[in-house]
């Protein structure tokens, strides 16, 4: 018969059993993961790559950012060969670069709760608020001037 005393008597036993079951499952999964990722690399190098992968996992390139990159390619198609144009995504902004060189950034795209902003790499680091990424096209003259400074 199921009474309060019987339930109280079996509660710690069941709790311990469930904890042991969960621990075994977690250990099995960890062991399997470790066996599949065994390599000849040094542990220090592996931990650095793990850190990089975790940081990269937090960075998500959105369609709006890729659209901004595409619009820059359209704006600059007559100024430079398009294979010189690159992008890098960070947690706080999206860079559009010349020659994949961070010192030659053309513009940065930032998204927040109020909308989209671009920061141009001109003398004043001018910031414009935009309704959407297509509005970048309105600043094509400024973008071309920035790229011409690097040529």
mmCIF file with all atom_site columns, N, CA and C in Angstrom, residues 3-29:
data_model
loop_
_atom_site.group_PDB
_atom_site.id
_atom_site.type_symbol
_atom_site.label_atom_id
_atom_site.label_alt_id
_atom_site.label_comp_id
_atom_site.label_asym_id
_atom_site.label_entity_id
_atom_site.label_seq_id
_atom_site.pdbx_PDB_ins_code
_atom_site.Cartn_x
_atom_site.Cartn_y
_atom_site.Cartn_z
_atom_site.occupancy
_atom_site.B_iso_or_equiv
_atom_site.pdbx_formal_charge
_atom_site.auth_seq_id
_atom_site.auth_comp_id
_atom_site.auth_asym_id
_atom_site.auth_atom_id
_atom_site.pdbx_PDB_model_num
ATOM 1  N N  . UNK A 1 3  ? 1.693  4.664  1.198   1.00 0.00 ? 3  UNK A N  1
ATOM 2  C CA . UNK A 1 3  ? 1.409  5.598  2.285   1.00 0.00 ? 3  UNK A CA 1
ATOM 3  C C  . UNK A 1 3  ? 2.494  6.657  2.315   1.00 0.00 ? 3  UNK A C  1
ATOM 4  N N  . UNK A 1 4  ? 2.295  7.657  3.136   1.00 0.00 ? 4  UNK A N  1
ATOM 5  C CA . UNK A 1 4  ? 3.262  8.754  3.284   1.00 0.00 ? 4  UNK A CA 1
ATOM 6  C C  . UNK A 1 4  ? 4.610  8.216  3.754   1.00 0.00 ? 4  UNK A C  1
ATOM 7  N N  . UNK A 1 5  ? 4.605  7.277  4.694   1.00 0.00 ? 5  UNK A N  1
ATOM 8  C CA . UNK A 1 5  ? 5.845  6.703  5.230   1.00 0.00 ? 5  UNK A CA 1
ATOM 9  C C  . UNK A 1 5  ? 6.614  5.938  4.148   1.00 0.00 ? 5  UNK A C  1
ATOM 10 N N  . UNK A 1 6  ? 5.932  5.174  3.357   1.00 0.00 ? 6  UNK A N  1
ATOM 11 C CA . UNK A 1 6  ? 6.568  4.385  2.297   1.00 0.00 ? 6  UNK A CA 1
ATOM 12 C C  . UNK A 1 6  ? 7.185  5.328  1.255   1.00 0.00 ? 6  UNK A C  1
ATOM 13 N N  . UNK A 1 7  ? 6.427  6.353  0.891   1.00 0.00 ? 7  UNK A N  1
ATOM 14 C CA . UNK A 1 7  ? 6.919  7.333  -0.094  1.00 0.00 ? 7  UNK A CA 1
ATOM 15 C C  . UNK A 1 7  ? 8.165  8.028  0.437   1.00 0.00 ? 7  UNK A C  1
ATOM 16 N N  . UNK A 1 8  ? 8.125  8.489  1.700   1.00 0.00 ? 8  UNK A N  1
ATOM 17 C CA . UNK A 1 8  ? 9.277  9.148  2.310   1.00 0.00 ? 8  UNK A CA 1
ATOM 18 C C  . UNK A 1 8  ? 10.483 8.205  2.391   1.00 0.00 ? 8  UNK A C  1
ATOM 19 N N  . UNK A 1 9  ? 10.223 6.919  2.589   1.00 0.00 ? 9  UNK A N  1
ATOM 20 C CA . UNK A 1 9  ? 11.301 5.936  2.703   1.00 0.00 ? 9  UNK A CA 1
ATOM 21 C C  . UNK A 1 9  ? 12.012 5.731  1.353   1.00 0.00 ? 9  UNK A C  1
ATOM 22 N N  . UNK A 1 10 ? 11.256 5.731  0.252   1.00 0.00 ? 10 UNK A N  1
ATOM 23 C CA . UNK A 1 10 ? 11.831 5.452  -1.064  1.00 0.00 ? 10 UNK A CA 1
ATOM 24 C C  . UNK A 1 10 ? 12.317 6.712  -1.809  1.00 0.00 ? 10 UNK A C  1
ATOM 25 N N  . UNK A 1 11 ? 11.926 7.907  -1.355  1.00 0.00 ? 11 UNK A N  1
ATOM 26 C CA . UNK A 1 11 ? 12.320 9.154  -2.023  1.00 0.00 ? 11 UNK A CA 1
ATOM 27 C C  . UNK A 1 11 ? 13.839 9.267  -2.175  1.00 0.00 ? 11 UNK A C  1
ATOM 28 N N  . UNK A 1 12 ? 14.642 9.141  -1.101  1.00 0.00 ? 12 UNK A N  1
ATOM 29 C CA . UNK A 1 12 ? 16.094 9.286  -1.267  1.00 0.00 ? 12 UNK A CA 1
ATOM 30 C C  . UNK A 1 12 ? 16.695 8.190  -2.147  1.00 0.00 ? 12 UNK A C  1
ATOM 31 N N  . UNK A 1 13 ? 16.148 7.002  -2.119  1.00 0.00 ? 13 UNK A N  1
ATOM 32 C CA . UNK A 1 13 ? 16.665 5.907  -2.939  1.00 0.00 ? 13 UNK A CA 1
ATOM 33 C C  . UNK A 1 13 ? 16.430 6.204  -4.418  1.00 0.00 ? 13 UNK A C  1
ATOM 34 N N  . UNK A 1 14 ? 15.242 6.655  -4.740  1.00 0.00 ? 14 UNK A N  1
ATOM 35 C CA . UNK A 1 14 ? 14.904 6.981  -6.124  1.00 0.00 ? 14 UNK A CA 1
ATOM 36 C C  . UNK A 1 14 ? 15.715 8.182  -6.599  1.00 0.00 ? 14 UNK A C  1
ATOM 37 N N  . UNK A 1 15 ? 15.859 9.196  -5.730  1.00 0.00 ? 15 UNK A N  1
ATOM 38 C CA . UNK A 1 15 ? 16.642 10.383 -6.067  1.00 0.00 ? 15 UNK A CA 1
ATOM 39 C C  . UNK A 1 15 ? 18.082 10.005 -6.381  1.00 0.00 ? 15 UNK A C  1
ATOM 40 N N  . UNK A 1 16 ? 18.666 9.158  -5.534  1.00 0.00 ? 16 UNK A N  1
ATOM 41 C CA . UNK A 1 16 ? 20.048 8.724  -5.726  1.00 0.00 ? 16 UNK A CA 1
ATOM 42 C C  . UNK A 1 16 ? 20.181 7.923  -7.024  1.00 0.00 ? 16 UNK A C  1
ATOM 43 N N  . UNK A 1 17 ? 19.220 7.071  -7.289  1.00 0.00 ? 17 UNK A N  1
ATOM 44 C CA . UNK A 1 17 ? 19.232 6.267  -8.511  1.00 0.00 ? 17 UNK A CA 1
ATOM 45 C C  . UNK A 1 17 ? 19.145 7.128  -9.763  1.00 0.00 ? 17 UNK A C  1
ATOM 46 N N  . UNK A 1 18 ? 18.271 8.118  -9.755  1.00 0.00 ? 18 UNK A N  1
ATOM 47 C CA . UNK A 1 18 ? 18.144 9.017  -10.902 1.00 0.00 ? 18 UNK A CA 1
ATOM 48 C C  . UNK A 1 18 ? 19.426 9.822  -11.117 1.00 0.00 ? 18 UNK A C  1
ATOM 49 N N  . UNK A 1 19 ? 19.999 10.345 -10.030 1.00 0.00 ? 19 UNK A N  1
ATOM 50 C CA . UNK A 1 19 ? 21.256 11.089 -10.145 1.00 0.00 ? 19 UNK A CA 1
ATOM 51 C C  . UNK A 1 19 ? 22.360 10.212 -10.717 1.00 0.00 ? 19 UNK A C  1
ATOM 52 N N  . UNK A 1 20 ? 22.441 8.978  -10.247 1.00 0.00 ? 20 UNK A N  1
ATOM 53 C CA . UNK A 1 20 ? 23.450 8.052  -10.738 1.00 0.00 ? 20 UNK A CA 1
ATOM 54 C C  . UNK A 1 20 ? 23.221 7.759  -12.229 1.00 0.00 ? 20 UNK A C  1
ATOM 55 N N  . UNK A 1 21 ? 21.986 7.572  -12.628 1.00 0.00 ? 21 UNK A N  1
ATOM 56 C CA . UNK A 1 21 ? 21.657 7.321  -14.033 1.00 0.00 ? 21 UNK A CA 1
ATOM 57 C C  . UNK A 1 21 ? 22.072 8.493  -14.910 1.00 0.00 ? 21 UNK A C  1
ATOM 58 N N  . UNK A 1 22 ? 21.741 9.717  -14.487 1.00 0.00 ? 22 UNK A N  1
ATOM 59 C CA . UNK A 1 22 ? 22.093 10.924 -15.258 1.00 0.00 ? 22 UNK A CA 1
ATOM 60 C C  . UNK A 1 22 ? 23.612 11.059 -15.344 1.00 0.00 ? 22 UNK A C  1
ATOM 61 N N  . UNK A 1 23 ? 24.312 10.827 -14.235 1.00 0.00 ? 23 UNK A N  1
ATOM 62 C CA . UNK A 1 23 ? 25.773 10.921 -14.231 1.00 0.00 ? 23 UNK A CA 1
ATOM 63 C C  . UNK A 1 23 ? 26.397 9.925  -15.196 1.00 0.00 ? 23 UNK A C  1
ATOM 64 N N  . UNK A 1 24 ? 25.898 8.714  -15.215 1.00 0.00 ? 24 UNK A N  1
ATOM 65 C CA . UNK A 1 24 ? 26.421 7.699  -16.130 1.00 0.00 ? 24 UNK A CA 1
ATOM 66 C C  . UNK A 1 24 ? 26.197 8.095  -17.581 1.00 0.00 ? 24 UNK A C  1
ATOM 67 N N  . UNK A 1 25 ? 25.023 8.624  -17.888 1.00 0.00 ? 25 UNK A N  1
ATOM 68 C CA . UNK A 1 25 ? 24.724 9.052  -19.260 1.00 0.00 ? 25 UNK A CA 1
ATOM 69 C C  . UNK A 1 25 ? 25.652 10.181 -19.695 1.00 0.00 ? 25 UNK A C  1
ATOM 70 N N  . UNK A 1 26 ? 25.868 11.157 -18.804 1.00 0.00 ? 26 UNK A N  1
ATOM 71 C CA . UNK A 1 26 ? 26.754 12.281 -19.119 1.00 0.00 ? 26 UNK A CA 1
ATOM 72 C C  . UNK A 1 26 ? 28.183 11.780 -19.324 1.00 0.00 ? 26 UNK A C  1
ATOM 73 N N  . UNK A 1 27 ? 28.649 10.894 -18.447 1.00 0.00 ? 27 UNK A N  1
ATOM 74 C CA . UNK A 1 27 ? 29.996 10.332 -18.582 1.00 0.00 ? 27 UNK A CA 1
ATOM 75 C C  . UNK A 1 27 ? 30.149 9.564  -19.893 1.00 0.00 ? 27 UNK A C  1
ATOM 76 N N  . UNK A 1 28 ? 29.127 8.799  -20.269 1.00 0.00 ? 28 UNK A N  1
ATOM 77 C CA . UNK A 1 28 ? 29.178 8.066  -21.535 1.00 0.00 ? 28 UNK A CA 1
ATOM 78 C C  . UNK A 1 28 ? 29.292 9.023  -22.721 1.00 0.00 ? 28 UNK A C  1
ATOM 79 N N  . UNK A 1 29 ? 28.506 10.086 -22.706 1.00 0.00 ? 29 UNK A N  1
ATOM 80 C CA . UNK A 1 29 ? 28.541 11.068 -23.796 1.00 0.00 ? 29 UNK A CA 1
ATOM 81 C C  . UNK A 1 29 ? 29.898 11.758 -23.857 1.00 0.00 ? 29 UNK A C  1
#
